[in-house]
mmCIF file of C-alpha atoms and ligand atoms in Angstrom:
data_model
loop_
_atom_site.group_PDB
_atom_site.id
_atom_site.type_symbol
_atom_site.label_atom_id
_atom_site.label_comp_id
_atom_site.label_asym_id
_atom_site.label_seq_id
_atom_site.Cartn_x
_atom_site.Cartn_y
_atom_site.Cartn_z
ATOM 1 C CA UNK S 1 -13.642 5.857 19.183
ATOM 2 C CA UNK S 2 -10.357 6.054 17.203
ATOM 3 C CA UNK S 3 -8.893 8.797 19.416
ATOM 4 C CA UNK S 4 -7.289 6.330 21.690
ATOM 5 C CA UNK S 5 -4.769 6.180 18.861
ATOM 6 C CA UNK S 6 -2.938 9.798 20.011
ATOM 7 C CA UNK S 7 -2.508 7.976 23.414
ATOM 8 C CA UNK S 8 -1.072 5.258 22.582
ATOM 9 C CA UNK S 9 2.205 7.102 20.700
ATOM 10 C CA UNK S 10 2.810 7.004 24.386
ATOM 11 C CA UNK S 11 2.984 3.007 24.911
ATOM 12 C CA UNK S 12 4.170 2.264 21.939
ATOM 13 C CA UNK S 13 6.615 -0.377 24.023
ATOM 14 C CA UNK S 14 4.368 -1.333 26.604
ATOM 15 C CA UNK S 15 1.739 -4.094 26.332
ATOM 16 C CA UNK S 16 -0.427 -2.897 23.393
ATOM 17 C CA UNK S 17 2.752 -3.764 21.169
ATOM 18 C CA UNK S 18 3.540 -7.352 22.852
ATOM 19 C CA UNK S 19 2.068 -10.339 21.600
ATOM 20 C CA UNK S 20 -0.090 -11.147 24.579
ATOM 21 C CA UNK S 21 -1.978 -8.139 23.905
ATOM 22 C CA UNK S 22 -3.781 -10.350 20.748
ATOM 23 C CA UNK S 23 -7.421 -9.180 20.915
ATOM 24 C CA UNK S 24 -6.978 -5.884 22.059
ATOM 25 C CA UNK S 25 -8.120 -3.025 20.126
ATOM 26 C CA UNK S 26 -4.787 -0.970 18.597
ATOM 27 C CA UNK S 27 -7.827 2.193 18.212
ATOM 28 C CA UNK S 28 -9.448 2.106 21.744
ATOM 29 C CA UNK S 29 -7.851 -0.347 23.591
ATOM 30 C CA UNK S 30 -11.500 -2.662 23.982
ATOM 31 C CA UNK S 31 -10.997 -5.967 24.044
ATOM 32 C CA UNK S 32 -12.940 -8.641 21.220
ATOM 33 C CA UNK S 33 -10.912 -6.968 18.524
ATOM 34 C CA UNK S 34 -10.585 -9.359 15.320
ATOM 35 C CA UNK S 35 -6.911 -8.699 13.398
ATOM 36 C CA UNK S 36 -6.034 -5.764 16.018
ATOM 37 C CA UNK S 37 -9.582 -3.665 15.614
ATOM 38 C CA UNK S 38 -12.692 -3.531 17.086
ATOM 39 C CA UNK S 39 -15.956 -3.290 14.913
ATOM 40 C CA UNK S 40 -16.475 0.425 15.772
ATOM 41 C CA UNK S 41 -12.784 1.475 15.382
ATOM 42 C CA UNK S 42 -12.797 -0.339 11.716
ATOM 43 C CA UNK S 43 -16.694 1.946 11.275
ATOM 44 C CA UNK S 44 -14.457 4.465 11.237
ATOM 45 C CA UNK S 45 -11.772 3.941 8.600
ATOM 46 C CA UNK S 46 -11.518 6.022 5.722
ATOM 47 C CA UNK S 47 -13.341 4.046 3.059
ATOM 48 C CA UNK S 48 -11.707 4.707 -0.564
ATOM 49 C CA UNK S 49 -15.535 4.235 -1.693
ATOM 50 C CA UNK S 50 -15.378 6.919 -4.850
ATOM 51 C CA UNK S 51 -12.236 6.915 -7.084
ATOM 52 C CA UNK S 52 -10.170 6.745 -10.045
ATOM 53 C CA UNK S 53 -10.845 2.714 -11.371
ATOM 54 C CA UNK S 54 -6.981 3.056 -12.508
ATOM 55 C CA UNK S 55 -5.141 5.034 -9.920
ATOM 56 C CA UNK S 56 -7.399 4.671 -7.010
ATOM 57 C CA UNK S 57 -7.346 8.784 -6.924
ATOM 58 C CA UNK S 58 -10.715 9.968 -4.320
ATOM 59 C CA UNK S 59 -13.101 11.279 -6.008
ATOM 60 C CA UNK S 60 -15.886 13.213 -4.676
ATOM 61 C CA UNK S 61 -19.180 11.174 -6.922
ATOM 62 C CA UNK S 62 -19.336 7.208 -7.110
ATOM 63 C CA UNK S 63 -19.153 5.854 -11.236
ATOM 64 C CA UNK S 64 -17.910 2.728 -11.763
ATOM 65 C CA UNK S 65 -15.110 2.489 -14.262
ATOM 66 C CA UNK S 66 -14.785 6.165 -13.722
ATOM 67 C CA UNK S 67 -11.274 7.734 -14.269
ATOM 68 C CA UNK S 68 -9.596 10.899 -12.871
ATOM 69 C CA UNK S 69 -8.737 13.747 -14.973
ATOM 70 C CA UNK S 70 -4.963 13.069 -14.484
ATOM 71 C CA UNK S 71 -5.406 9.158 -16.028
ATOM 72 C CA UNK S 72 -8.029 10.606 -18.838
ATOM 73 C CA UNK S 73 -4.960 12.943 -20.267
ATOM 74 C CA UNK S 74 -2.261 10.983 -19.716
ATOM 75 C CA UNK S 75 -2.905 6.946 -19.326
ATOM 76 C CA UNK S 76 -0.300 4.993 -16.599
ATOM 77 C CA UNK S 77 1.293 2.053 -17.815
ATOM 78 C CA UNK S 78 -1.310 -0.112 -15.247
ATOM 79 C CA UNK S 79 -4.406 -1.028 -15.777
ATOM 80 C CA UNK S 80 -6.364 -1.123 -12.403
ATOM 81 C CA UNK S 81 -5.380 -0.047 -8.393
ATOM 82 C CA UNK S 82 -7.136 -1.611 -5.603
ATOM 83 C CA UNK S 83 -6.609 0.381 -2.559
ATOM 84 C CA UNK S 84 -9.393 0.225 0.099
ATOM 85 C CA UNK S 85 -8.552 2.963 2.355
ATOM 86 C CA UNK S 86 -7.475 6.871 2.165
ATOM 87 C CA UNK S 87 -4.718 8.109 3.342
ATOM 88 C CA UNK S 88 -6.182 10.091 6.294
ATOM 89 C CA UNK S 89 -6.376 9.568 10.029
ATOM 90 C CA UNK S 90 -6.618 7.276 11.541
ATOM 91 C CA UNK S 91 -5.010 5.217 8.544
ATOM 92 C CA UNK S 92 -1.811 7.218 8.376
ATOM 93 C CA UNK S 93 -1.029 7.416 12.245
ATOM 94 C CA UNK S 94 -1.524 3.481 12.233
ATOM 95 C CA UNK S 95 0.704 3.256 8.320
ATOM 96 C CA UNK S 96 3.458 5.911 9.863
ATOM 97 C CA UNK S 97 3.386 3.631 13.376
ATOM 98 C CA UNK S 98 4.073 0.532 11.291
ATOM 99 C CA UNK S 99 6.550 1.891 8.989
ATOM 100 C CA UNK S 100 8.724 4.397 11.019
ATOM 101 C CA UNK S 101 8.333 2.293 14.113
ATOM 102 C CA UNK S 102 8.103 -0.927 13.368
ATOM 103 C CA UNK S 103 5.094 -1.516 15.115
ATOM 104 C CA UNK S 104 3.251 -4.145 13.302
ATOM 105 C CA UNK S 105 0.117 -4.294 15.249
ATOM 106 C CA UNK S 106 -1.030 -1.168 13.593
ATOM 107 C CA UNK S 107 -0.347 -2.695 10.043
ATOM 108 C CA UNK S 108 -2.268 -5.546 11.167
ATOM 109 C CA UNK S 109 -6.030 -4.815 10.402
ATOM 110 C CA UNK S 110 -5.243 -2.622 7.725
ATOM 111 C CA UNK S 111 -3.229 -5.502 5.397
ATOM 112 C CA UNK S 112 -6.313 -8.064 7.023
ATOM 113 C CA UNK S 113 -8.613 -5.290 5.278
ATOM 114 C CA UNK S 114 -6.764 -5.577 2.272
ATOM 115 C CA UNK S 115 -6.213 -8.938 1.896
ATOM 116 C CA UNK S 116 -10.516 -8.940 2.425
ATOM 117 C CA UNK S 117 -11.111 -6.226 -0.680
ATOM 118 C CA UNK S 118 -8.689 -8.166 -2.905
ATOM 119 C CA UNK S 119 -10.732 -11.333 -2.289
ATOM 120 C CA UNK S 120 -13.568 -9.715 -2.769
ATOM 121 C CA UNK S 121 -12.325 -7.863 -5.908
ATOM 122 C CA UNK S 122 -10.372 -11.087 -7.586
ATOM 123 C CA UNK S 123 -11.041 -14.261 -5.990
ATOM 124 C CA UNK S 124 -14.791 -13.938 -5.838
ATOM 125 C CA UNK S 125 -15.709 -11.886 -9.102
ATOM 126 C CA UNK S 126 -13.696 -15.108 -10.850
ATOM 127 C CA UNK S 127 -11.080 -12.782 -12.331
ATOM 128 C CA UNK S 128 -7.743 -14.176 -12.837
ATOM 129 C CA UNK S 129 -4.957 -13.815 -10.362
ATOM 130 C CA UNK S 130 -2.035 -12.166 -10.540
ATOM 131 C CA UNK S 131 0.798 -14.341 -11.594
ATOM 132 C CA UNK S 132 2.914 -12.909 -9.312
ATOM 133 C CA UNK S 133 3.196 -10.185 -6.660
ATOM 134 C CA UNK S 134 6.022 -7.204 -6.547
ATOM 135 C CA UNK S 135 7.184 -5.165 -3.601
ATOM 136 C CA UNK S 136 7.727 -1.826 -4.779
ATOM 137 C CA UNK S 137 12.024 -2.010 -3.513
ATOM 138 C CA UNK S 138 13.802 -0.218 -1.146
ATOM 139 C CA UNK S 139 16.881 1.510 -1.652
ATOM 140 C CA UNK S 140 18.937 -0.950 0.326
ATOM 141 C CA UNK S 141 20.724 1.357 2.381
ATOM 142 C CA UNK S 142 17.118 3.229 3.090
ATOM 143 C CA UNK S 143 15.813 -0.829 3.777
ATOM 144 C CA UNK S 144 18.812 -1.170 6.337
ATOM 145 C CA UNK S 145 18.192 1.613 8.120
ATOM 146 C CA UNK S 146 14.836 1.160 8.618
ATOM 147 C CA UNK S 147 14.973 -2.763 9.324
ATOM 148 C CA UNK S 148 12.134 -3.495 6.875
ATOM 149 C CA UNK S 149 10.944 -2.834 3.598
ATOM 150 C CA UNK S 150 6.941 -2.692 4.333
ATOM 151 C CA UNK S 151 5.950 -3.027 0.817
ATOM 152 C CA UNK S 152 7.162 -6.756 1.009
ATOM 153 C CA UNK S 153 5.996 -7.380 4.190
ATOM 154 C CA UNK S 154 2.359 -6.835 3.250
ATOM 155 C CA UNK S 155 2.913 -8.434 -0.273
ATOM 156 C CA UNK S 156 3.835 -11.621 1.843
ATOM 157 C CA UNK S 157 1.003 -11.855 4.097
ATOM 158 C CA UNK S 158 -1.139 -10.815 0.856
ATOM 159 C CA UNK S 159 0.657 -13.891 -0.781
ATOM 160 C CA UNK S 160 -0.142 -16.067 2.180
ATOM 161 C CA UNK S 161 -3.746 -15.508 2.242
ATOM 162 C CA UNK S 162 -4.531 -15.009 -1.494
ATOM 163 C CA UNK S 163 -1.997 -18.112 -2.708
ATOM 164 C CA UNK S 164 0.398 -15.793 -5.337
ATOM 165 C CA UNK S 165 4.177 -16.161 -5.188
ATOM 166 C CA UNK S 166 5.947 -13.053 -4.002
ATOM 167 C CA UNK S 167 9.004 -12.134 -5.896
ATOM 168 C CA UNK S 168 11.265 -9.517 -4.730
ATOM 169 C CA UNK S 169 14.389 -10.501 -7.021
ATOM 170 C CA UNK S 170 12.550 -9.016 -10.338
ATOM 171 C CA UNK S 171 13.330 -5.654 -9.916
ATOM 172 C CA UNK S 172 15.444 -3.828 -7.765
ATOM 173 C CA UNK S 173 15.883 0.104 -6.907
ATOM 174 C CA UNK S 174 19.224 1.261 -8.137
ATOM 175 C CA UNK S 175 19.321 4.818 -7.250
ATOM 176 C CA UNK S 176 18.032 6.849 -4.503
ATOM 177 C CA UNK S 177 16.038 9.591 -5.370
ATOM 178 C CA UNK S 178 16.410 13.457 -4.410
ATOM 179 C CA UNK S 179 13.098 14.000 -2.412
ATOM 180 C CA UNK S 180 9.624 14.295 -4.233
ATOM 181 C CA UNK S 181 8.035 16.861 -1.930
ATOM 182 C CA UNK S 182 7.251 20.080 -4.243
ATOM 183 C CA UNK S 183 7.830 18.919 -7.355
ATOM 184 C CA UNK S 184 5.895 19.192 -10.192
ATOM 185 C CA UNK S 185 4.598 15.515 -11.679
ATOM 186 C CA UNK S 186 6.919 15.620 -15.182
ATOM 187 C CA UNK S 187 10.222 16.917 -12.258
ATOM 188 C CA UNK S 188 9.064 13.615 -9.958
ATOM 189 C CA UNK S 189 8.867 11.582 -12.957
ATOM 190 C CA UNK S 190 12.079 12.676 -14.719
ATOM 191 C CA UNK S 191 13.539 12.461 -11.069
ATOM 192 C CA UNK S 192 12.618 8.409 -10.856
ATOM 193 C CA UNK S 193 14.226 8.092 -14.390
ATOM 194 C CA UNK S 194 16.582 4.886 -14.536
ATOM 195 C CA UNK S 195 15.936 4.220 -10.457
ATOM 196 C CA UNK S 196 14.428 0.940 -11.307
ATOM 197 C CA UNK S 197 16.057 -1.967 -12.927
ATOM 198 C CA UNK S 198 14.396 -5.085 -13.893
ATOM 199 C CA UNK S 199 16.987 -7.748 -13.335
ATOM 200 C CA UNK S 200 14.956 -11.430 -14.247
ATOM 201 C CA UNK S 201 12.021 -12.676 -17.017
ATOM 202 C CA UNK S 202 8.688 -10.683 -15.882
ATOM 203 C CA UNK S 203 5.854 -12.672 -16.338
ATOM 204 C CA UNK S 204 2.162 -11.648 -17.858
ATOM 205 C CA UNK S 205 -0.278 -10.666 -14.806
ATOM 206 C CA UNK S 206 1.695 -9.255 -11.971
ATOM 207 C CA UNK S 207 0.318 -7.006 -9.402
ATOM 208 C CA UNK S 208 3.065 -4.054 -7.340
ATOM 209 C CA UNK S 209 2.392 -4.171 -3.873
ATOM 210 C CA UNK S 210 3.240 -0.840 -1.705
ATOM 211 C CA UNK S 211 1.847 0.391 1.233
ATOM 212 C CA UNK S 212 0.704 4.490 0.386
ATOM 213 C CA UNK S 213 0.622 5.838 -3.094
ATOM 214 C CA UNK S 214 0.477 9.371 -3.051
ATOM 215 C CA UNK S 215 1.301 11.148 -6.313
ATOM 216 C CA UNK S 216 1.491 7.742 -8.588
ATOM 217 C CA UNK S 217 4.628 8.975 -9.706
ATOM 218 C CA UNK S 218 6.542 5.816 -8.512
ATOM 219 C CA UNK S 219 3.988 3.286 -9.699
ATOM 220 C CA UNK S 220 4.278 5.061 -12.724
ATOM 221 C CA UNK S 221 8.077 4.248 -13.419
ATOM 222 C CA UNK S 222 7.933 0.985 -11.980
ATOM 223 C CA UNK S 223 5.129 -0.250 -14.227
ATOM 224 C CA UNK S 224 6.557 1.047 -17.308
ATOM 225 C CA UNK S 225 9.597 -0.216 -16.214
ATOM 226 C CA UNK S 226 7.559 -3.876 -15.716
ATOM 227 C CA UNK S 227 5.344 -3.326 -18.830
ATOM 228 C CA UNK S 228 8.558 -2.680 -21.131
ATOM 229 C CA UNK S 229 10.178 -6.143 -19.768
ATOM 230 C CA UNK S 230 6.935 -8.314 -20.587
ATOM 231 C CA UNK S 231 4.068 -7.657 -18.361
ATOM 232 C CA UNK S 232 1.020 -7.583 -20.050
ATOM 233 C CA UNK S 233 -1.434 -6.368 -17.493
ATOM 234 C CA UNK S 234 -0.708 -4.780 -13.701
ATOM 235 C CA UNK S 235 -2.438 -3.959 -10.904
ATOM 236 C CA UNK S 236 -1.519 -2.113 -8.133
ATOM 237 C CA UNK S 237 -2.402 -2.587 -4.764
ATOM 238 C CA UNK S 238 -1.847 -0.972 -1.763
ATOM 239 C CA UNK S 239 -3.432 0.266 1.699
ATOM 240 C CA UNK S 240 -3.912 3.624 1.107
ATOM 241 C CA UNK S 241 -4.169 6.541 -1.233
ATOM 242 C CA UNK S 242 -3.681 10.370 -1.063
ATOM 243 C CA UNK S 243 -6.394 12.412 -1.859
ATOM 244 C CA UNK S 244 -4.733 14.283 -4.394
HETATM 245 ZN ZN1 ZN Q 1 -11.610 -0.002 18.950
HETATM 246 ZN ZN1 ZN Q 2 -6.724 8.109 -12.030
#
């Protein structure tokens, strides 16, 4: 079904990109797609059913409330993560379309998805919002380059259909970092030391929005950073997660 997705790296500026193309499938090009999917192509999405209740980590047997091994020894500074997808094809070809191309249309049913499961997850269990949402920042000359910081693009359409204020002046990314890839999880933490800096009041409930978490390290520093300026409890919530 999804396999249409390799062909169209090819037209990525032709029509399925253009906004006349509304209804058409970004997975198999069918028409009768709702948010940029058809029913089949969104079958066949890599449901986050199993995992971590904290850090969203896969896990291979349901349990609710169950928690990795990585959370059990050494607790994050958040308290739940609400990601509804993992982060394997065709979810990362459509998040990797989206972010390193700017082509929105593949973002589309996947932040539609999201903003469904938070509904789901918040609005209709009665559990208290957020007060406020967070974009996980850019370094701004990394945000320049690319044209777009993602994380706040989703947090504003999430904001849009769930009523929270996004805030993006809270905290800001002051360093870059040296890249993550191969380090071990106390070198990627100790790497992200002193790269975030919380710059206005933080209020109780807030939830960090970003689009992949992989290791957690970064939601890690950011929510301490958060949780040592006021916040009480945070949530994270994103599209996808690694498998490990
Ligand atoms: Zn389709
Ligand atoms: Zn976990």
């Amino acid at each position: 079904m999804i396999k249409g997705l390799h062909r169209l790296s090819t037209l990525k500026s032709t029509w399925v990109n253009r906004d006349n193309t509304k209804g058409l499938c970004v997975g198999c090009l069918s028409a009768n797609a709702g948010n940029g999917l058809c029913h089949l192509c969104k079958a066949d999405l890599p449901v986050n059913q199993w995992h971590c209740y904290c850090c969203a980590l896969p896990l291979a047997f349901p349990g609710a409330g169950t928690l990795c091994g990585d959370c059990l020894q050494s607790p994050p500074p958040f308290d739940r993560s609400l990601i509804p997808w993992r982060y394997q094809y065709p979810v990362d070809s459509m998040i990797s379309r989206y972010k390193y191309n700017g082509q929105r249309k593949f973002a589309r049913p996947l932040i539609a998805g999201l903003s469904e499961h938070l509904h789901t997850a918040i609005l209709e269990s009665g559990e208290a919002k957020p007060d406020i949402l967070i974009p996980s920042p850019m370094f701004p000359a990394r945000r320049r380059k690319r044209g777009f910081n993602q994380a706040r693009d989703i947090a504003e359409s999430l904001g849009k259909a769930l009523s929270i204020p996004v805030d993006t002046g809270v905290v800001r990314r002051v360093h870059k970092v040296q890249a993550q890839r191969g380090l071990s999880r106390e070198a990627r933490l100790a790497n992200l030391r002193g790269v975030f800096k919380v710059c206005a009041a933080v209020p109780e409930r807030v939830a960090i929005v970003d689009d992949v978490v992989t290791t957690g390290a970064t939601v890690r520093v950011l929510a301490s950073a958060l949780r040592e300026a006021g916040a009480k409890e945070i949530q994270i919530w994103a599209l996808a997660r690694t498998p490990g």
